[in-house]
PDB file of C-alpha atoms and ligand atoms in Angstrom:
ATOM      1  CA  UNK A  18      -7.005  90.487 -41.026  1.00 38.00           C
ATOM      2  CA  UNK A  19      -8.461  93.734 -39.637  1.00 34.00           C
ATOM      3  CA  UNK A  20      -6.359  95.901 -37.249  1.00 26.00           C
ATOM      4  CA  UNK A  21      -6.799  95.380 -33.538  1.00 30.00           C
ATOM      5  CA  UNK A  22      -9.432  97.622 -32.230  1.00 29.00           C
ATOM      6  CA  UNK A  23     -11.274  97.886 -35.623  1.00 31.00           C
ATOM      7  CA  UNK A  24     -14.743  99.084 -34.936  1.00 29.00           C
ATOM      8  CA  UNK A  25     -18.101  97.328 -35.441  1.00 33.00           C
ATOM      9  CA  UNK A  26     -18.687  99.800 -38.043  1.00 28.00           C
ATOM     10  CA  UNK A  27     -16.366  97.996 -40.545  1.00 30.00           C
ATOM     11  CA  UNK A  28     -19.602  96.742 -42.155  1.00 26.00           C
ATOM     12  CA  UNK A  29     -19.771  93.203 -43.515  1.00 28.00           C
ATOM     13  CA  UNK A  30     -23.402  92.548 -42.663  1.00 26.00           C
ATOM     14  CA  UNK A  31     -24.650  91.083 -39.388  1.00 27.00           C
ATOM     15  CA  UNK A  32     -21.212  89.901 -38.088  1.00 35.00           C
ATOM     16  CA  UNK A  33     -18.653  92.522 -39.263  1.00 33.00           C
ATOM     17  CA  UNK A  34     -14.780  92.049 -39.098  1.00 39.00           C
ATOM     18  CA  UNK A  35     -13.645  93.180 -35.585  1.00 41.00           C
ATOM     19  CA  UNK A  36     -10.629  93.310 -33.523  1.00 42.00           C
ATOM     20  CA  UNK A  37     -10.004  91.970 -29.852  1.00 40.00           C
ATOM     21  CA  UNK A  38      -6.644  93.270 -28.720  1.00 34.00           C
ATOM     22  CA  UNK A  39      -6.506  95.642 -25.914  1.00 30.00           C
ATOM     23  CA  UNK A  40      -9.952  95.479 -24.788  1.00 30.00           C
ATOM     24  CA  UNK A  41      -9.673  91.823 -24.251  1.00 30.00           C
ATOM     25  CA  UNK A  42      -6.436  92.246 -22.285  1.00 29.00           C
ATOM     26  CA  UNK A  43      -8.070  94.653 -19.907  1.00 27.00           C
ATOM     27  CA  UNK A  44     -10.902  91.964 -19.466  1.00 26.00           C
ATOM     28  CA  UNK A  45      -8.272  89.485 -18.225  1.00 26.00           C
ATOM     29  CA  UNK A  46      -6.850  91.951 -15.832  1.00 27.00           C
ATOM     30  CA  UNK A  47     -10.407  91.893 -14.161  1.00 29.00           C
ATOM     31  CA  UNK A  48      -9.637  88.273 -13.138  1.00 33.00           C
ATOM     32  CA  UNK A  49     -12.499  86.690 -15.054  1.00 40.00           C
ATOM     33  CA  UNK A  50     -15.175  88.580 -13.228  1.00 45.00           C
ATOM     34  CA  UNK A  51     -18.230  88.925 -15.476  1.00 56.00           C
ATOM     35  CA  UNK A  52     -17.667  85.734 -17.278  1.00 69.00           C
ATOM     36  CA  UNK A  53     -20.913  83.955 -18.070  1.00 73.00           C
ATOM     37  CA  UNK A  54     -21.989  80.659 -19.541  1.00 73.00           C
ATOM     38  CA  UNK A  55     -25.694  80.216 -19.735  1.00 73.00           C
ATOM     39  CA  UNK A  56     -28.630  78.530 -21.434  1.00 69.00           C
ATOM     40  CA  UNK A  57     -31.039  80.453 -23.477  1.00 65.00           C
ATOM     41  CA  UNK A  58     -34.687  79.350 -24.665  1.00 57.00           C
ATOM     42  CA  UNK A  59     -34.881  77.622 -28.044  1.00 55.00           C
ATOM     43  CA  UNK A  60     -34.697  80.242 -30.749  1.00 59.00           C
ATOM     44  CA  UNK A  61     -36.658  80.246 -33.743  1.00 63.00           C
ATOM     45  CA  UNK A  62     -34.075  82.019 -35.774  1.00 75.00           C
ATOM     46  CA  UNK A  63     -31.631  78.865 -35.403  1.00 91.00           C
ATOM     47  CA  UNK A  64     -28.964  80.578 -33.345  1.00 95.00           C
ATOM     48  CA  UNK A  65     -27.310  77.660 -31.325  1.00 96.00           C
ATOM     49  CA  UNK A  66     -24.502  79.361 -29.628  1.00 97.00           C
ATOM     50  CA  UNK A  67     -24.002  83.177 -28.963  1.00 97.00           C
ATOM     51  CA  UNK A  68     -20.595  84.678 -28.079  1.00 97.00           C
ATOM     52  CA  UNK A  69     -20.447  88.139 -26.662  1.00 97.00           C
ATOM     53  CA  UNK A  70     -16.759  89.493 -26.006  1.00 97.00           C
ATOM     54  CA  UNK A  71     -15.657  85.936 -25.140  1.00 97.00           C
ATOM     55  CA  UNK A  72     -12.176  85.959 -23.540  1.00 97.00           C
ATOM     56  CA  UNK A  73     -10.126  82.827 -22.989  1.00 97.00           C
ATOM     57  CA  UNK A  74      -6.869  82.201 -21.169  1.00 96.00           C
ATOM     58  CA  UNK A  75      -4.554  79.249 -21.633  1.00 94.00           C
ATOM     59  CA  UNK A  76      -1.356  78.671 -19.708  1.00 90.00           C
ATOM     60  CA  UNK A  77      -1.888  82.033 -18.056  1.00 92.00           C
ATOM     61  CA  UNK A  78      -1.908  83.891 -21.471  1.00 94.00           C
ATOM     62  CA  UNK A  79      -4.928  85.363 -23.104  1.00 95.00           C
ATOM     63  CA  UNK A  80      -5.327  83.553 -26.566  1.00 94.00           C
ATOM     64  CA  UNK A  81      -8.799  84.751 -27.479  1.00 95.00           C
ATOM     65  CA  UNK A  82     -10.007  88.313 -26.905  1.00 95.00           C
ATOM     66  CA  UNK A  83     -13.445  89.823 -26.856  1.00 96.00           C
ATOM     67  CA  UNK A  84     -14.794  87.447 -29.571  1.00 97.00           C
ATOM     68  CA  UNK A  85     -18.470  88.108 -30.595  1.00 97.00           C
ATOM     69  CA  UNK A  86     -20.594  86.287 -32.997  1.00 96.00           C
ATOM     70  CA  UNK A  87     -23.092  83.426 -33.601  1.00 96.00           C
ATOM     71  CA  UNK A  88     -23.187  79.921 -34.692  1.00 97.00           C
ATOM     72  CA  UNK A  89     -26.416  79.101 -36.590  1.00 96.00           C
ATOM     73  CA  UNK A  90     -28.189  76.033 -37.696  1.00 96.00           C
ATOM     74  CA  UNK A  91     -27.443  75.000 -41.243  1.00 96.00           C
ATOM     75  CA  UNK A  92     -23.949  76.377 -41.538  1.00 97.00           C
ATOM     76  CA  UNK A  93     -20.477  75.146 -42.127  1.00 98.00           C
ATOM     77  CA  UNK A  94     -17.736  77.352 -40.082  1.00 98.00           C
ATOM     78  CA  UNK A  95     -14.071  76.999 -40.651  1.00 98.00           C
ATOM     79  CA  UNK A  96     -11.719  78.130 -37.890  1.00 98.00           C
ATOM     80  CA  UNK A  97      -8.383  79.075 -39.183  1.00 97.00           C
ATOM     81  CA  UNK A  98      -5.259  80.756 -37.876  1.00 96.00           C
ATOM     82  CA  UNK A  99      -1.436  79.917 -37.351  1.00 96.00           C
ATOM     83  CA  UNK A 100      -0.384  77.370 -34.715  1.00 94.00           C
ATOM     84  CA  UNK A 101      -0.904  78.560 -31.197  1.00 94.00           C
ATOM     85  CA  UNK A 102      -3.620  81.049 -32.452  1.00 95.00           C
ATOM     86  CA  UNK A 103      -6.049  79.686 -29.907  1.00 96.00           C
ATOM     87  CA  UNK A 104      -8.105  77.465 -32.345  1.00 97.00           C
ATOM     88  CA  UNK A 105      -8.271  74.338 -30.030  1.00 96.00           C
ATOM     89  CA  UNK A 106      -8.676  76.575 -27.073  1.00 97.00           C
ATOM     90  CA  UNK A 107     -11.691  78.081 -28.724  1.00 98.00           C
ATOM     91  CA  UNK A 108     -13.247  74.901 -29.713  1.00 97.00           C
ATOM     92  CA  UNK A 109     -12.842  73.513 -26.084  1.00 96.00           C
ATOM     93  CA  UNK A 110     -14.680  76.743 -24.774  1.00 97.00           C
ATOM     94  CA  UNK A 111     -17.442  76.071 -27.322  1.00 97.00           C
ATOM     95  CA  UNK A 112     -17.662  72.507 -26.141  1.00 96.00           C
ATOM     96  CA  UNK A 113     -17.994  73.621 -22.408  1.00 95.00           C
ATOM     97  CA  UNK A 114     -14.752  72.246 -21.497  1.00 94.00           C
ATOM     98  CA  UNK A 115     -12.989  75.503 -20.800  1.00 96.00           C
ATOM     99  CA  UNK A 116     -14.678  78.382 -18.997  1.00 96.00           C
ATOM    100  CA  UNK A 117     -14.276  81.860 -20.361  1.00 96.00           C
ATOM    101  CA  UNK A 118     -12.419  84.382 -18.080  1.00 97.00           C
ATOM    102  CA  UNK A 119     -14.666  87.294 -19.326  1.00 97.00           C
ATOM    103  CA  UNK A 120     -17.629  87.781 -21.689  1.00 97.00           C
ATOM    104  CA  UNK A 121     -20.624  85.531 -22.464  1.00 95.00           C
ATOM    105  CA  UNK A 122     -21.263  82.206 -23.994  1.00 96.00           C
ATOM    106  CA  UNK A 123     -24.989  81.393 -24.355  1.00 95.00           C
ATOM    107  CA  UNK A 124     -26.251  78.073 -25.495  1.00 95.00           C
ATOM    108  CA  UNK A 125     -29.720  77.455 -26.909  1.00 94.00           C
ATOM    109  CA  UNK A 126     -31.678  75.239 -24.284  1.00 92.00           C
ATOM    110  CA  UNK A 127     -31.088  71.573 -24.816  1.00 91.00           C
ATOM    111  CA  UNK A 128     -28.306  72.082 -27.221  1.00 94.00           C
ATOM    112  CA  UNK A 129     -26.426  68.797 -28.108  1.00 94.00           C
ATOM    113  CA  UNK A 130     -22.819  69.330 -28.683  1.00 96.00           C
ATOM    114  CA  UNK A 131     -20.461  66.700 -30.046  1.00 95.00           C
ATOM    115  CA  UNK A 132     -16.669  67.469 -29.921  1.00 94.00           C
ATOM    116  CA  UNK A 133     -13.997  65.573 -31.950  1.00 94.00           C
ATOM    117  CA  UNK A 134     -10.552  66.698 -30.631  1.00 91.00           C
ATOM    118  CA  UNK A 135      -7.309  66.346 -32.726  1.00 87.00           C
ATOM    119  CA  UNK A 136      -6.415  62.641 -33.333  1.00 75.00           C
ATOM    120  CA  UNK A 137      -3.080  63.344 -31.682  1.00 65.00           C
ATOM    121  CA  UNK A 138      -4.705  63.423 -28.224  1.00 62.00           C
ATOM    122  CA  UNK A 139      -6.563  60.015 -28.744  1.00 68.00           C
ATOM    123  CA  UNK A 140      -5.114  56.671 -27.805  1.00 75.00           C
ATOM    124  CA  UNK A 141      -5.380  54.261 -30.656  1.00 77.00           C
ATOM    125  CA  UNK A 142      -3.666  51.624 -28.828  1.00 80.00           C
ATOM    126  CA  UNK A 143      -6.692  51.314 -26.409  1.00 83.00           C
ATOM    127  CA  UNK A 144      -7.963  47.548 -26.604  1.00 85.00           C
ATOM    128  CA  UNK A 145     -11.163  48.309 -28.152  1.00 90.00           C
ATOM    129  CA  UNK A 146     -13.210  47.349 -31.123  1.00 94.00           C
ATOM    130  CA  UNK A 147     -14.456  49.574 -33.923  1.00 95.00           C
ATOM    131  CA  UNK A 148     -18.120  48.890 -33.151  1.00 94.00           C
ATOM    132  CA  UNK A 149     -17.700  49.687 -29.419  1.00 91.00           C
ATOM    133  CA  UNK A 150     -16.079  53.165 -30.280  1.00 93.00           C
ATOM    134  CA  UNK A 151     -18.985  53.918 -32.629  1.00 94.00           C
ATOM    135  CA  UNK A 152     -21.601  52.732 -30.012  1.00 92.00           C
ATOM    136  CA  UNK A 153     -20.041  55.140 -27.443  1.00 90.00           C
ATOM    137  CA  UNK A 154     -21.566  57.969 -29.551  1.00 91.00           C
ATOM    138  CA  UNK A 155     -25.045  56.822 -28.180  1.00 88.00           C
ATOM    139  CA  UNK A 156     -24.021  56.742 -24.430  1.00 79.00           C
ATOM    140  CA  UNK A 157     -25.944  59.919 -23.615  1.00 71.00           C
ATOM    141  CA  UNK A 158     -28.989  58.414 -24.941  1.00 70.00           C
ATOM    142  CA  UNK A 159     -28.688  54.811 -23.707  1.00 65.00           C
ATOM    143  CA  UNK A 160     -26.232  54.870 -20.695  1.00 62.00           C
ATOM    144  CA  UNK A 161     -22.576  53.926 -20.907  1.00 54.00           C
ATOM    145  CA  UNK A 162     -22.434  50.281 -20.016  1.00 54.00           C
ATOM    146  CA  UNK A 163     -25.651  49.042 -21.384  1.00 58.00           C
ATOM    147  CA  UNK A 164     -25.145  45.892 -23.637  1.00 56.00           C
ATOM    148  CA  UNK A 165     -25.347  46.610 -27.351  1.00 60.00           C
ATOM    149  CA  UNK A 166     -28.980  45.707 -28.086  1.00 64.00           C
ATOM    150  CA  UNK A 167     -30.225  44.809 -31.603  1.00 66.00           C
ATOM    151  CA  UNK A 168     -31.254  48.455 -32.355  1.00 79.00           C
ATOM    152  CA  UNK A 169     -28.154  50.037 -31.475  1.00 85.00           C
ATOM    153  CA  UNK A 170     -26.032  47.246 -33.234  1.00 88.00           C
ATOM    154  CA  UNK A 171     -28.070  48.277 -36.343  1.00 91.00           C
ATOM    155  CA  UNK A 172     -27.278  51.902 -35.860  1.00 91.00           C
ATOM    156  CA  UNK A 173     -23.628  51.171 -35.512  1.00 94.00           C
ATOM    157  CA  UNK A 174     -23.599  49.063 -38.691  1.00 94.00           C
ATOM    158  CA  UNK A 175     -25.382  51.796 -40.536  1.00 95.00           C
ATOM    159  CA  UNK A 176     -23.043  54.447 -39.443  1.00 96.00           C
ATOM    160  CA  UNK A 177     -20.213  52.290 -40.440  1.00 96.00           C
ATOM    161  CA  UNK A 178     -21.674  51.706 -43.754  1.00 95.00           C
ATOM    162  CA  UNK A 179     -22.143  55.439 -44.237  1.00 95.00           C
ATOM    163  CA  UNK A 180     -18.493  56.180 -43.592  1.00 95.00           C
ATOM    164  CA  UNK A 181     -17.287  53.247 -45.808  1.00 94.00           C
ATOM    165  CA  UNK A 182     -16.452  50.670 -43.216  1.00 95.00           C
ATOM    166  CA  UNK A 183     -19.295  48.306 -43.242  1.00 93.00           C
ATOM    167  CA  UNK A 184     -18.289  44.985 -41.725  1.00 92.00           C
ATOM    168  CA  UNK A 185     -15.461  46.372 -39.595  1.00 94.00           C
ATOM    169  CA  UNK A 186     -17.426  46.395 -36.356  1.00 94.00           C
ATOM    170  CA  UNK A 187     -15.300  43.657 -34.820  1.00 94.00           C
ATOM    171  CA  UNK A 188     -11.890  45.026 -35.760  1.00 95.00           C
ATOM    172  CA  UNK A 189      -9.501  46.460 -33.045  1.00 94.00           C
ATOM    173  CA  UNK A 190      -8.975  50.045 -33.471  1.00 93.00           C
ATOM    174  CA  UNK A 191      -5.211  49.432 -33.424  1.00 92.00           C
ATOM    175  CA  UNK A 192      -5.483  47.748 -36.701  1.00 92.00           C
ATOM    176  CA  UNK A 193      -6.765  50.902 -38.589  1.00 92.00           C
ATOM    177  CA  UNK A 194      -5.014  53.490 -40.517  1.00 91.00           C
ATOM    178  CA  UNK A 195      -5.298  57.074 -39.518  1.00 89.00           C
ATOM    179  CA  UNK A 196      -7.913  57.679 -42.146  1.00 91.00           C
ATOM    180  CA  UNK A 197      -9.940  54.631 -41.273  1.00 93.00           C
ATOM    181  CA  UNK A 198      -9.803  55.645 -37.577  1.00 93.00           C
ATOM    182  CA  UNK A 199     -11.005  59.119 -38.532  1.00 93.00           C
ATOM    183  CA  UNK A 200     -13.924  57.459 -40.371  1.00 94.00           C
ATOM    184  CA  UNK A 201     -14.802  55.529 -37.302  1.00 95.00           C
ATOM    185  CA  UNK A 202     -14.829  58.828 -35.200  1.00 94.00           C
ATOM    186  CA  UNK A 203     -17.272  60.272 -37.878  1.00 95.00           C
ATOM    187  CA  UNK A 204     -19.341  57.235 -37.408  1.00 96.00           C
ATOM    188  CA  UNK A 205     -19.480  57.825 -33.754  1.00 95.00           C
ATOM    189  CA  UNK A 206     -20.706  61.300 -34.409  1.00 95.00           C
ATOM    190  CA  UNK A 207     -23.445  60.037 -36.420  1.00 95.00           C
ATOM    191  CA  UNK A 208     -24.722  58.236 -33.343  1.00 94.00           C
ATOM    192  CA  UNK A 209     -24.229  61.354 -31.159  1.00 93.00           C
ATOM    193  CA  UNK A 210     -27.050  63.171 -33.306  1.00 92.00           C
ATOM    194  CA  UNK A 211     -25.649  66.508 -32.088  1.00 95.00           C
ATOM    195  CA  UNK A 212     -27.053  70.011 -33.202  1.00 96.00           C
ATOM    196  CA  UNK A 213     -23.549  71.553 -33.054  1.00 97.00           C
ATOM    197  CA  UNK A 214     -20.479  69.412 -34.141  1.00 97.00           C
ATOM    198  CA  UNK A 215     -17.035  70.699 -33.360  1.00 98.00           C
ATOM    199  CA  UNK A 216     -14.131  69.202 -35.187  1.00 97.00           C
ATOM    200  CA  UNK A 217     -10.495  69.957 -34.340  1.00 96.00           C
ATOM    201  CA  UNK A 218      -8.323  69.506 -37.526  1.00 95.00           C
ATOM    202  CA  UNK A 219     -10.527  66.538 -38.690  1.00 94.00           C
ATOM    203  CA  UNK A 220      -8.277  65.954 -41.955  1.00 93.00           C
ATOM    204  CA  UNK A 221      -4.957  65.930 -40.426  1.00 89.00           C
ATOM    205  CA  UNK A 222      -2.975  63.066 -42.022  1.00 83.00           C
ATOM    206  CA  UNK A 223      -5.991  61.935 -43.711  1.00 89.00           C
ATOM    207  CA  UNK A 224      -5.922  60.997 -47.343  1.00 91.00           C
ATOM    208  CA  UNK A 225      -7.690  62.904 -50.170  1.00 92.00           C
ATOM    209  CA  UNK A 226     -10.484  60.262 -50.727  1.00 93.00           C
ATOM    210  CA  UNK A 227     -11.218  60.051 -47.011  1.00 92.00           C
ATOM    211  CA  UNK A 228     -11.313  63.881 -46.808  1.00 94.00           C
ATOM    212  CA  UNK A 229     -13.779  63.995 -49.789  1.00 94.00           C
ATOM    213  CA  UNK A 230     -15.962  61.413 -47.908  1.00 94.00           C
ATOM    214  CA  UNK A 231     -15.914  63.296 -44.683  1.00 95.00           C
ATOM    215  CA  UNK A 232     -16.525  66.678 -46.161  1.00 96.00           C
ATOM    216  CA  UNK A 233     -19.629  65.173 -47.944  1.00 95.00           C
ATOM    217  CA  UNK A 234     -20.826  64.099 -44.472  1.00 96.00           C
ATOM    218  CA  UNK A 235     -20.395  67.301 -43.052  1.00 96.00           C
ATOM    219  CA  UNK A 236     -22.415  68.961 -45.922  1.00 96.00           C
ATOM    220  CA  UNK A 237     -25.108  66.402 -45.146  1.00 96.00           C
ATOM    221  CA  UNK A 238     -25.156  67.638 -41.339  1.00 96.00           C
ATOM    222  CA  UNK A 239     -25.423  71.023 -42.711  1.00 96.00           C
ATOM    223  CA  UNK A 240     -28.248  70.339 -44.859  1.00 96.00           C
ATOM    224  CA  UNK A 241     -29.947  68.544 -41.939  1.00 95.00           C
ATOM    225  CA  UNK A 242     -29.806  71.893 -40.045  1.00 96.00           C
ATOM    226  CA  UNK A 243     -27.014  71.101 -37.855  1.00 97.00           C
ATOM    227  CA  UNK A 244     -24.217  73.591 -37.435  1.00 97.00           C
ATOM    228  CA  UNK A 245     -20.504  72.204 -38.216  1.00 98.00           C
ATOM    229  CA  UNK A 246     -17.404  74.021 -36.818  1.00 98.00           C
ATOM    230  CA  UNK A 247     -14.060  72.865 -38.055  1.00 98.00           C
ATOM    231  CA  UNK A 248     -10.555  73.831 -37.372  1.00 98.00           C
ATOM    232  CA  UNK A 249      -8.483  73.806 -40.628  1.00 97.00           C
ATOM    233  CA  UNK A 250      -5.297  74.791 -42.171  1.00 94.00           C
ATOM    234  CA  UNK A 251      -5.999  74.386 -45.803  1.00 94.00           C
ATOM    235  CA  UNK A 252      -7.336  77.637 -47.304  1.00 93.00           C
ATOM    236  CA  UNK A 253      -8.513  76.226 -50.703  1.00 94.00           C
ATOM    237  CA  UNK A 254     -10.728  73.589 -48.671  1.00 95.00           C
ATOM    238  CA  UNK A 255     -12.030  76.469 -46.573  1.00 96.00           C
ATOM    239  CA  UNK A 256     -12.981  78.498 -49.716  1.00 95.00           C
ATOM    240  CA  UNK A 257     -14.393  75.368 -51.506  1.00 95.00           C
ATOM    241  CA  UNK A 258     -16.601  73.990 -48.688  1.00 96.00           C
ATOM    242  CA  UNK A 259     -17.184  76.419 -45.836  1.00 97.00           C
ATOM    243  CA  UNK A 260     -19.720  79.215 -46.097  1.00 96.00           C
ATOM    244  CA  UNK A 261     -18.561  80.834 -42.873  1.00 97.00           C
ATOM    245  CA  UNK A 262     -15.020  81.762 -41.601  1.00 97.00           C
ATOM    246  CA  UNK A 263     -13.843  82.576 -38.235  1.00 97.00           C
ATOM    247  CA  UNK A 264     -10.090  83.615 -38.574  1.00 97.00           C
ATOM    248  CA  UNK A 265      -7.680  84.003 -35.672  1.00 96.00           C
ATOM    249  CA  UNK A 266      -4.427  85.888 -36.473  1.00 92.00           C
ATOM    250  CA  UNK A 267      -2.284  84.742 -33.397  1.00 91.00           C
ATOM    251  CA  UNK A 268      -2.102  88.157 -31.898  1.00 91.00           C
ATOM    252  CA  UNK A 269      -5.714  88.001 -30.357  1.00 90.00           C
ATOM    253  CA  UNK A 270      -7.299  89.706 -33.393  1.00 93.00           C
ATOM    254  CA  UNK A 271      -9.947  87.837 -35.297  1.00 95.00           C
ATOM    255  CA  UNK A 272     -12.292  88.036 -38.217  1.00 96.00           C
ATOM    256  CA  UNK A 273     -15.597  86.382 -38.551  1.00 97.00           C
ATOM    257  CA  UNK A 274     -18.210  86.306 -41.304  1.00 96.00           C
ATOM    258  CA  UNK A 275     -18.979  84.879 -44.749  1.00 96.00           C
ATOM    259  CA  UNK A 276     -15.889  83.187 -46.117  1.00 96.00           C
ATOM    260  CA  UNK A 277     -15.616  85.299 -49.139  1.00 94.00           C
ATOM    261  CA  UNK A 278     -15.932  88.566 -47.132  1.00 94.00           C
ATOM    262  CA  UNK A 279     -13.365  87.541 -44.530  1.00 94.00           C
ATOM    263  CA  UNK A 280     -10.969  86.295 -47.164  1.00 91.00           C
ATOM    264  CA  UNK A 281     -11.503  89.511 -49.204  1.00 86.00           C
ATOM    265  CA  UNK A 282     -11.011  91.804 -46.351  1.00 75.00           C
ATOM    266  CA  UNK A 283      -7.896  89.881 -45.279  1.00 67.00           C
ATOM    267  CA  UNK A 284      -6.436  90.345 -48.762  1.00 66.00           C
ATOM    268  CA  UNK A 285      -7.221  93.941 -49.020  1.00 63.00           C
TER     269      UNK A 285
HETATM  270  N1  LIG B   3      -3.102  72.588 -21.808  1.00 70.96           N
HETATM  271  C1  LIG B   3      -2.367  73.713 -22.010  1.00 70.96           C
HETATM  272  N2  LIG B   3      -1.864  74.300 -20.959  1.00 70.96           N
HETATM  273  C2  LIG B   3      -1.189  75.458 -21.150  1.00 70.96           C
HETATM  274  N3  LIG B   3      -1.011  76.154 -22.395  1.00 70.96           N
HETATM  275  C3  LIG B   3      -1.729  75.676 -23.362  1.00 70.96           C
HETATM  276  C4  LIG B   3      -2.365  74.371 -23.244  1.00 70.96           C
HETATM  277  N4  LIG B   3      -3.000  74.068 -24.501  1.00 70.96           N
HETATM  278  C5  LIG B   3      -2.571  75.129 -25.290  1.00 70.96           C
HETATM  279  N5  LIG B   3      -1.775  76.026 -24.694  1.00 70.96           N
HETATM  280  C6  LIG B   3      -1.260  77.306 -25.086  1.00 70.96           C
HETATM  281  O1  LIG B   3      -2.370  78.076 -25.556  1.00 70.96           O
HETATM  282  C7  LIG B   3      -2.155  78.690 -26.886  1.00 70.96           C
HETATM  283  C8  LIG B   3      -3.167  78.378 -27.754  1.00 70.96           C
HETATM  284  O2  LIG B   3      -3.047  77.009 -28.128  1.00 70.96           O
HETATM  285  P1  LIG B   3      -4.040  76.249 -29.052  1.00 70.96           P
HETATM  286  O3  LIG B   3      -3.760  74.808 -28.969  1.00 70.96           O
HETATM  287  O4  LIG B   3      -5.559  76.720 -28.719  1.00 70.96           O
HETATM  288  O5  LIG B   3      -3.753  76.819 -30.424  1.00 70.96           O
HETATM  289  P2  LIG B   3      -3.967  76.316 -31.956  1.00 70.96           P
HETATM  290  O6  LIG B   3      -4.410  77.453 -32.718  1.00 70.96           O
HETATM  291  O7  LIG B   3      -5.036  75.316 -31.814  1.00 70.96           O
HETATM  292  O8  LIG B   3      -2.613  75.617 -32.392  1.00 70.96           O
HETATM  293  P3  LIG B   3      -2.518  74.446 -33.322  1.00 70.96           P
HETATM  294  O9  LIG B   3      -2.678  74.939 -34.850  1.00 70.96           O
HETATM  295  O10 LIG B   3      -0.973  74.335 -33.267  1.00 70.96           O
HETATM  296  O11 LIG B   3      -3.150  73.324 -33.099  1.00 70.96           O
HETATM  297  C9  LIG B   3      -0.627  78.309 -27.318  1.00 70.96           C
HETATM  298  O12 LIG B   3       0.129  79.350 -26.778  1.00 70.96           O
HETATM  299  C10 LIG B   3      -0.450  77.127 -26.478  1.00 70.96           C
HETATM  300  O13 LIG B   3       0.906  77.003 -26.063  1.00 70.96           O
END
């Protein structure tokens, strides 16, 4: 991890390692003045989301400081860091659920974002069937309470087949294992058809076979030109599957770039 205040001249290509630290703290003292969330026209270079000195506060404490970088089409980015480092906070801001107190977050025009929070915040006892959960992925396209028509039913069945749960549409979600439920949530993401897919600890308590299947799905999304951002704790998994890495160190410093470069710089 680079030292706080490391300069832009650290030199790892387009997105060098940088430190947040004091500059970000000063931004919070400004009471959030200057924070900006905006839409930009579609970009030919595939940039979906641009962060400029993004600063986030949670529970009265600054957890992300002066974070700058871009999320582009066709990339798999891992977000790592110790507990409490601000990973979920950052993902919520990327999803548009938390406003920055300073800095800028610019979305490409018409950007479709899907956000899968940690399973621990989802209620699996809710009396709803698997097929209905998956169909909810299409609500922004078809309206929330429209009856399941033949076309949507087919989409749901196809998505369930893709995640290995063909024929499970009528089962209540309370019957599912953690891994099966995560497959259902990935099927819902398939129907969302988003450009930017945000996943918060998607493999938590999920078995190896399910993890491998869901990783394959994430690679498909990348190959389709979507951007996938996943909060992860397993460094081997990050090295093996993610081309980009955004690492938070829990002290408001961060490193962001090609995975090998970020890991190399941290080991140095
Ligand atoms: N709803 C909340 N209200 C107040 N403080 C919060 C809230 N959510 C998180 N925090 C605090 O914000 C900080 C960052 O939390 P966050 O959940 O973003 O970290 P994280 O890196 O995702 O951690 P973990 O690996 O444990 O999930 C922590 O100090 C946490 O206690």
